[in-house]
Short mmCIF file of C-alpha atoms in Angstrom, two decimals:
data_model
loop_
_atom_site.label_atom_id
_atom_site.label_comp_id
_atom_site.label_asym_id
_atom_site.label_seq_id
_atom_site.Cartn_x
_atom_site.Cartn_y
_atom_site.Cartn_z
CA MET G 1 8.11 12.08 14.96
CA HIS G 2 5.10 11.92 12.32
CA ARG G 3 2.24 13.01 14.08
CA VAL G 4 -1.07 11.32 13.03
CA ALA G 5 -4.60 12.51 14.24
CA VAL G 6 -7.55 9.58 13.82
CA VAL G 7 -10.69 11.47 14.06
CA ALA G 8 -14.08 8.95 16.06
CA SER G 9 -17.03 9.49 14.53
CA PRO G 10 -19.96 8.23 16.16
CA PRO G 11 -20.79 5.17 15.87
CA VAL G 12 -17.13 4.61 15.18
CA SER G 13 -16.50 1.26 13.90
CA MET G 14 -14.17 0.18 16.84
CA PHE G 15 -11.68 -2.30 14.43
CA ASN G 16 -11.45 0.91 12.00
CA LEU G 17 -10.33 3.10 14.48
CA ALA G 18 -7.92 0.43 15.97
CA ILE G 19 -5.93 0.17 13.17
CA PRO G 20 -3.27 2.82 13.09
CA GLU G 21 -2.66 3.11 16.36
CA LEU G 22 -2.06 -0.92 15.87
CA LEU G 23 0.22 -0.54 13.52
CA LEU G 24 1.67 3.22 12.84
CA ASP G 25 2.78 2.39 16.60
CA LYS G 26 4.96 -0.74 15.38
CA ALA G 27 7.10 1.40 12.83
CA ARG G 28 10.34 2.06 14.51
CA ILE G 29 13.27 4.75 13.18
CA ASP G 30 17.05 3.49 14.82
CA GLY G 31 14.97 1.59 17.79
CA ARG G 32 12.73 5.66 18.14
CA PRO G 33 8.38 5.68 17.74
CA GLY G 34 8.09 7.30 13.43
CA TYR G 35 4.51 8.09 14.56
CA GLU G 36 2.55 10.00 17.69
CA VAL G 37 -1.30 8.25 17.02
CA VAL G 38 -3.90 11.00 18.54
CA ILE G 39 -7.78 9.53 18.92
CA CYS G 40 -10.23 12.46 18.90
CA ALA G 41 -14.01 13.12 18.44
CA PRO G 42 -16.18 15.88 17.50
CA ASP G 43 -17.15 15.85 21.40
CA PRO G 44 -14.58 14.13 23.80
CA GLY G 45 -15.60 11.60 26.35
CA PRO G 46 -17.98 7.95 25.97
CA VAL G 47 -18.28 7.85 21.74
CA ALA G 48 -20.86 5.29 20.24
CA THR G 49 -19.70 2.51 18.59
CA THR G 50 -20.77 0.12 16.76
CA GLY G 51 -20.89 -2.77 18.51
CA THR G 52 -21.23 -3.04 22.49
CA LEU G 53 -17.57 -1.90 23.99
CA GLY G 54 -17.65 1.00 25.91
CA LEU G 55 -15.25 4.01 24.09
CA SER G 56 -14.07 7.09 25.43
CA VAL G 57 -12.07 9.57 23.13
CA PRO G 58 -10.21 12.54 25.47
CA CYS G 59 -9.23 14.55 22.89
CA GLY G 60 -11.25 17.17 20.46
CA LEU G 61 -10.76 17.67 16.90
CA GLU G 62 -8.33 20.25 18.17
CA ALA G 63 -6.21 17.62 17.88
CA LEU G 64 -6.24 17.84 13.95
CA ARG G 65 -4.63 21.06 13.90
CA GLY G 66 -0.81 20.40 13.69
CA ALA G 67 -1.15 16.92 12.49
CA HIS G 68 0.56 15.68 9.39
CA THR G 69 -1.66 12.99 8.69
CA VAL G 70 -5.38 12.77 9.77
CA ILE G 71 -7.35 9.84 9.11
CA VAL G 72 -11.47 9.25 9.22
CA ALA G 73 -12.13 5.67 10.92
CA GLY G 74 -15.30 4.16 9.00
CA ALA G 75 -18.36 4.84 11.44
CA GLY G 76 -21.78 2.87 11.47
CA GLU G 77 -23.67 5.86 10.20
CA PRO G 78 -21.69 7.79 7.34
CA PHE G 79 -23.87 9.71 5.23
CA ALA G 80 -24.48 12.59 7.41
CA PRO G 81 -21.13 13.44 8.52
CA ASP G 82 -20.91 15.79 11.98
CA PRO G 83 -20.37 19.42 10.11
CA ARG G 84 -18.18 19.97 12.57
CA VAL G 85 -15.96 17.26 11.66
CA LEU G 86 -16.56 18.16 7.60
CA ARG G 87 -15.17 22.10 8.92
CA ALA G 88 -12.41 20.62 10.17
CA LEU G 89 -11.33 18.46 7.34
CA ARG G 90 -11.81 21.41 5.35
CA GLU G 91 -9.21 23.60 7.09
CA ALA G 92 -6.59 20.57 7.38
CA ALA G 93 -6.48 20.12 3.79
CA ALA G 94 -5.72 23.91 2.93
CA ASP G 95 -3.05 23.56 5.61
CA GLY G 96 -1.66 20.36 3.08
CA VAL G 97 -2.27 18.04 5.64
CA ARG G 98 -2.55 14.46 4.00
CA ILE G 99 -6.05 13.02 4.55
CA ALA G 100 -6.90 9.55 4.58
CA SER G 101 -10.00 7.43 5.55
CA ILE G 102 -11.02 4.03 6.34
CA CYS G 103 -13.18 1.87 4.84
CA THR G 104 -16.73 4.11 4.53
CA GLY G 105 -14.44 7.48 6.30
CA ALA G 106 -14.81 8.04 2.48
CA PHE G 107 -17.44 9.78 2.31
CA SER G 108 -16.66 12.23 5.23
CA LEU G 109 -14.35 13.36 2.45
CA ALA G 110 -16.93 13.61 -0.40
CA GLU G 111 -19.05 15.49 1.88
CA ALA G 112 -16.42 18.00 2.44
CA GLY G 113 -15.98 17.71 -1.19
CA LEU G 114 -12.43 17.03 -1.12
CA LEU G 115 -12.82 13.84 -3.70
CA ASP G 116 -14.56 16.19 -6.49
CA GLY G 117 -12.58 15.06 -9.93
CA ARG G 118 -10.38 12.90 -7.26
CA ARG G 119 -9.97 9.00 -7.55
CA ALA G 120 -11.68 7.52 -4.52
CA THR G 121 -13.06 4.13 -2.77
CA THR G 122 -14.63 3.05 -0.02
CA TYR G 123 -16.17 0.04 1.41
CA TRP G 124 -17.55 -2.27 -1.65
CA ALA G 125 -21.75 -2.29 -0.01
CA HIS G 126 -21.63 1.66 -0.53
CA THR G 127 -19.87 1.87 -3.64
CA GLU G 128 -23.16 2.47 -5.47
CA GLU G 129 -24.31 4.85 -3.01
CA MET G 130 -21.26 6.96 -2.89
CA ARG G 131 -22.06 7.11 -6.49
CA ARG G 132 -25.33 8.56 -6.41
CA ARG G 133 -24.37 10.94 -3.63
CA HIS G 134 -21.63 12.29 -5.36
CA PRO G 135 -21.29 12.18 -8.89
CA ALA G 136 -18.08 14.04 -9.08
CA VAL G 137 -16.11 11.37 -7.34
CA ASP G 138 -14.97 9.00 -9.68
CA VAL G 139 -15.79 6.09 -7.34
CA ARG G 140 -13.27 2.51 -7.64
CA GLY G 141 -14.85 -0.18 -6.32
CA ASP G 142 -12.25 -2.83 -7.07
CA VAL G 143 -9.26 -1.74 -5.72
CA LEU G 144 -8.03 -1.85 -2.53
CA TYR G 145 -7.29 1.81 -1.44
CA THR G 146 -6.42 4.58 -3.44
CA GLN G 147 -3.88 8.28 -3.54
CA ASP G 148 -4.92 11.42 -5.28
CA GLY G 149 -2.75 13.72 -4.71
CA GLN G 150 -2.60 14.80 -0.28
CA PHE G 151 -5.97 12.59 0.09
CA LEU G 152 -6.13 8.53 0.38
CA THR G 153 -9.41 6.12 0.71
CA SER G 154 -9.54 2.63 1.38
CA SER G 155 -12.42 -0.36 0.97
CA GLY G 156 -13.51 -2.64 3.32
CA TYR G 157 -12.18 -3.04 6.94
CA ALA G 158 -9.03 -4.82 5.83
CA ALA G 159 -7.94 -2.62 3.24
CA GLY G 160 -7.65 -0.19 6.58
CA ILE G 161 -4.15 -1.99 7.37
CA ASP G 162 -2.88 -1.55 2.97
CA LEU G 163 -3.85 1.99 3.32
CA CYS G 164 -1.68 2.05 6.51
CA LEU G 165 1.29 0.02 5.47
CA HIS G 166 1.77 2.33 2.47
CA LEU G 167 1.78 5.49 4.94
CA ILE G 168 4.39 4.07 6.44
CA ARG G 169 6.08 2.96 3.35
CA THR G 170 5.80 6.42 1.83
CA ASP G 171 7.02 7.65 4.91
CA TYR G 172 9.72 5.52 5.75
CA GLY G 173 10.36 3.24 3.16
CA ALA G 174 9.48 -0.25 1.79
CA ALA G 175 12.39 -1.71 4.67
CA VAL G 176 10.15 -0.43 7.99
CA ALA G 177 6.61 -0.77 6.05
CA ASN G 178 7.68 -4.41 5.30
CA GLU G 179 8.60 -5.25 9.06
CA VAL G 180 5.68 -3.45 10.94
CA ALA G 181 3.49 -6.61 8.60
CA ARG G 182 5.99 -8.85 10.27
CA LEU G 183 5.14 -7.92 13.24
CA ALA G 184 1.72 -7.03 12.90
CA LEU G 185 1.49 -10.59 11.35
CA VAL G 186 -0.56 -9.74 8.36
CA ALA G 187 0.82 -9.71 4.44
CA PRO G 188 3.15 -7.63 3.19
CA VAL G 189 2.50 -3.99 1.61
CA ARG G 190 -0.13 -4.20 -1.30
CA PRO G 191 -0.30 -1.32 -4.37
CA GLY G 192 -3.74 -0.20 -3.72
CA GLY G 193 -3.85 2.22 -6.86
CA GLN G 194 -2.21 5.49 -5.86
CA THR G 195 -0.18 7.48 -8.59
CA GLN G 196 3.09 8.31 -7.45
CA PHE G 197 4.46 5.26 -5.44
CA THR G 198 2.78 2.48 -7.20
CA HIS G 199 1.50 1.75 -10.74
CA THR G 200 -1.11 -1.42 -10.99
CA PRO G 201 -3.11 -2.42 -8.01
CA LEU G 202 -2.61 -5.71 -7.20
CA PRO G 203 -6.03 -7.23 -5.40
CA SER G 204 -6.10 -9.50 -2.28
CA GLU G 205 -5.28 -13.48 -3.04
CA ARG G 206 -8.32 -15.08 -3.64
CA GLY G 207 -7.03 -18.93 -3.89
CA THR G 208 -4.17 -21.05 -2.89
CA ALA G 209 -3.79 -23.03 -6.07
CA CYS G 210 -0.54 -20.95 -7.37
CA SER G 211 0.39 -20.71 -3.87
CA ASP G 212 3.34 -23.01 -3.82
CA THR G 213 4.24 -21.10 -7.28
CA ARG G 214 4.13 -17.93 -5.66
CA GLY G 215 6.47 -18.89 -2.59
CA TRP G 216 9.04 -20.68 -5.20
CA ALA G 217 9.34 -18.05 -7.52
CA MET G 218 9.84 -15.17 -4.54
CA ARG G 219 12.32 -17.46 -3.56
CA ASN G 220 13.93 -17.31 -7.25
CA LEU G 221 14.17 -13.86 -8.12
CA ASP G 222 17.45 -13.40 -9.41
CA LYS G 223 16.45 -15.81 -11.89
CA PRO G 224 14.83 -15.25 -15.41
CA LEU G 225 12.05 -16.42 -14.96
CA THR G 226 8.90 -17.09 -17.62
CA LEU G 227 5.45 -18.20 -17.57
CA THR G 228 6.61 -21.67 -18.75
CA ASP G 229 9.17 -22.05 -15.98
CA LEU G 230 6.32 -20.94 -13.53
CA ALA G 231 3.68 -23.79 -15.07
CA ARG G 232 6.02 -26.42 -14.92
CA HIS G 233 6.96 -25.66 -11.39
CA ALA G 234 2.80 -26.05 -10.95
CA GLY G 235 2.46 -28.70 -12.80
CA VAL G 236 -0.32 -27.50 -15.29
CA SER G 237 0.04 -25.54 -18.64
CA VAL G 238 0.80 -22.09 -19.40
CA ARG G 239 -3.15 -21.26 -20.27
CA THR G 240 -4.10 -22.92 -16.89
CA LEU G 241 -1.70 -20.95 -14.74
CA THR G 242 -2.61 -18.06 -16.42
CA ARG G 243 -6.12 -18.30 -15.95
CA ARG G 244 -5.53 -19.40 -12.41
CA PHE G 245 -3.47 -16.84 -11.79
CA HIS G 246 -5.94 -14.44 -12.75
CA ALA G 247 -8.50 -15.30 -10.40
CA GLU G 248 -6.56 -15.63 -7.51
CA SER G 249 -4.47 -12.50 -7.91
CA GLY G 250 -6.26 -10.14 -10.43
CA VAL G 251 -3.35 -9.79 -12.41
CA SER G 252 -1.17 -11.88 -14.95
CA PRO G 253 1.78 -13.89 -13.83
CA LEU G 254 4.03 -11.49 -15.23
CA GLN G 255 2.48 -8.06 -13.94
CA TRP G 256 2.52 -9.73 -10.53
CA LEU G 257 6.37 -11.22 -10.62
CA LEU G 258 7.37 -7.63 -12.28
CA HIS G 259 5.64 -6.17 -9.24
CA GLN G 260 7.59 -8.65 -6.81
CA ARG G 261 10.96 -7.66 -8.64
CA VAL G 262 10.81 -4.12 -8.36
CA GLU G 263 9.54 -4.62 -4.50
CA ARG G 264 12.89 -6.34 -3.53
CA ALA G 265 14.47 -3.87 -5.35
CA ARG G 266 13.36 -1.03 -3.34
CA GLU G 267 14.25 -3.15 -0.28
CA LEU G 268 17.35 -3.97 -1.27
CA LEU G 269 18.22 -0.05 -2.19
CA GLU G 270 16.89 0.56 1.32
CA THR G 271 18.27 -1.71 3.25
CA THR G 272 21.91 -2.66 0.84
CA ASN G 273 24.91 -0.58 -0.08
CA LEU G 274 24.88 -2.66 -3.21
CA ARG G 275 26.04 -1.28 -7.10
CA MET G 276 22.77 -1.07 -9.33
CA ASP G 277 23.75 -3.51 -11.35
CA GLN G 278 24.00 -5.77 -8.35
CA VAL G 279 20.89 -4.50 -7.24
CA ALA G 280 18.79 -5.54 -10.45
CA ALA G 281 20.64 -8.73 -11.30
CA ALA G 282 19.30 -10.08 -7.23
CA CYS G 283 15.97 -8.92 -8.32
CA GLY G 284 15.80 -10.47 -11.86
CA LEU G 285 15.67 -7.08 -13.61
CA GLY G 286 18.73 -8.00 -15.73
CA THR G 287 20.42 -4.36 -16.19
CA ALA G 288 20.92 -1.29 -13.90
CA ASP G 289 19.34 0.89 -16.56
CA SER G 290 15.81 -1.90 -16.55
CA LEU G 291 16.10 -1.46 -12.95
CA ARG G 292 16.02 2.59 -13.59
CA GLY G 293 13.39 2.44 -15.60
CA HIS G 294 11.23 0.43 -13.60
CA LEU G 295 11.46 2.31 -10.24
CA VAL G 296 10.97 5.95 -12.28
CA ARG G 297 7.59 4.44 -13.66
CA ARG G 298 6.56 3.12 -10.44
CA THR G 299 7.78 5.46 -7.67
CA GLY G 300 8.99 8.68 -10.24
CA LEU G 301 12.53 8.46 -8.80
CA THR G 302 16.03 7.13 -10.12
CA PRO G 303 17.51 4.63 -8.31
CA SER G 304 19.86 6.98 -6.38
CA ALA G 305 17.27 9.21 -5.46
CA TYR G 306 15.20 6.41 -4.27
CA ARG G 307 17.93 5.00 -2.25
CA ALA G 308 18.82 9.41 -0.71
CA ARG G 309 15.55 9.15 0.60
CA PHE G 310 14.56 6.03 2.04
CA GLY G 311 17.97 4.05 2.25
CA ARG G 312 19.58 3.60 5.86
CA PRO G 313 22.92 4.50 6.94
CA GLY G 314 25.31 1.85 7.09
CA GLY G 315 23.40 -0.26 4.74
CA THR G 316 24.98 -3.70 4.36
CA GLY G 317 26.86 -5.35 1.83
CA PRO G 318 25.77 -8.66 1.45
CA LEU G 319 23.32 -10.46 -1.52
CA PRO G 320 19.74 -11.28 -0.12
CA SER G 321 20.04 -15.30 0.32
CA THR G 322 17.42 -15.89 -2.14
CA SER G 323 19.99 -17.42 -4.29
CA SER G 324 23.69 -17.91 -5.32
CA THR G 325 24.49 -14.26 -7.05
CA SER G 326 27.03 -16.72 -9.35
CA SER G 327 23.84 -18.04 -10.70
CA THR G 328 23.18 -14.76 -12.27
CA SER G 329 25.46 -14.48 -14.70
CA SER G 330 25.22 -12.13 -18.14
CA THR G 331 23.33 -14.12 -20.04
CA SER G 332 20.59 -14.55 -17.19
CA SER G 333 20.86 -11.08 -16.97
CA THR G 334 20.11 -10.34 -20.46
CA SER G 335 17.02 -13.10 -19.93
CA SER G 336 15.80 -11.37 -16.90
CA ALA G 337 15.92 -7.82 -18.79
CA SER G 338 14.31 -9.51 -21.54
CA SER G 339 11.51 -11.29 -18.71
CA ALA G 340 11.01 -8.08 -17.05
CA SER G 341 10.50 -6.24 -20.09
CA SER G 342 7.69 -8.32 -20.98
CA ALA G 343 6.05 -8.28 -17.87
CA SER G 344 6.29 -4.21 -18.22
CA SER G 345 4.35 -4.67 -21.54
CA ALA G 346 1.94 -7.20 -20.18
CA ALA G 347 0.90 -4.67 -17.37
#
């Protein structure tokens, strides 16, 4: 079982503090818990919060010893973190522990010197303060979360949800992370900018004009969708679609479509025994070679290696029910590969 220590530095944000336990506790692997989550603080006992709720934390910072992951929750006074927390974080980092932060918790990582020369993010309102106080940190103000080596940081409150889902996906695969998202009634895993298992960050969606078209595209990923197809479904011109899509999703339609195709491929590799060419056809990537190229760029793993790492024993064989596999002829596979290639170039 993966052990996670969550650090509550006073005055801690209760929302920040609750996110890891609420989400990680929902991860089940073959019916068993995937994580043990322990809340700790510099001084066990009553801990001040940013609101009116009271909090009592039973464990001290010794809980970081033996943890596989440490998460620092955001605090109301983040600019002068407790020296004991900084010392514990440095010790954990020296042991190779994965260390993450939610919201303003990034200031603790930065003050400990763990983010020097690395990409990081924090709560948007404090982005410039982070740059001013820690000029050696490559601060990214327009992403949900970042990962640079063993260190992860997330931006505002809700981005902590994306960060935790990303941790689950990294540890147990996309299928488990997506199931946790469904149980928690939150958006599926969204990439945030890390280097190994994601590529281009997708900002949170900010509008609904194209939501029906996005849903339609998700149900038809096995088809060779083009910009013209998407625009026709939305009832607008290609130029208008592209402008609206970027305003709502932060990326072009083809970038978004490619991301969804690769995410579908990952889930099929984890949960089915389909051949690689079947996986490629089912998610609209066209050919096994195209699938391999896109997956290696996104994850650093070939499809076979990805399945070996994240696949579930006894995976099923039938194709998903997005649409009939018979509609994916050799002609459509070639067109899908071309569409995926165009999307990759756009990305």
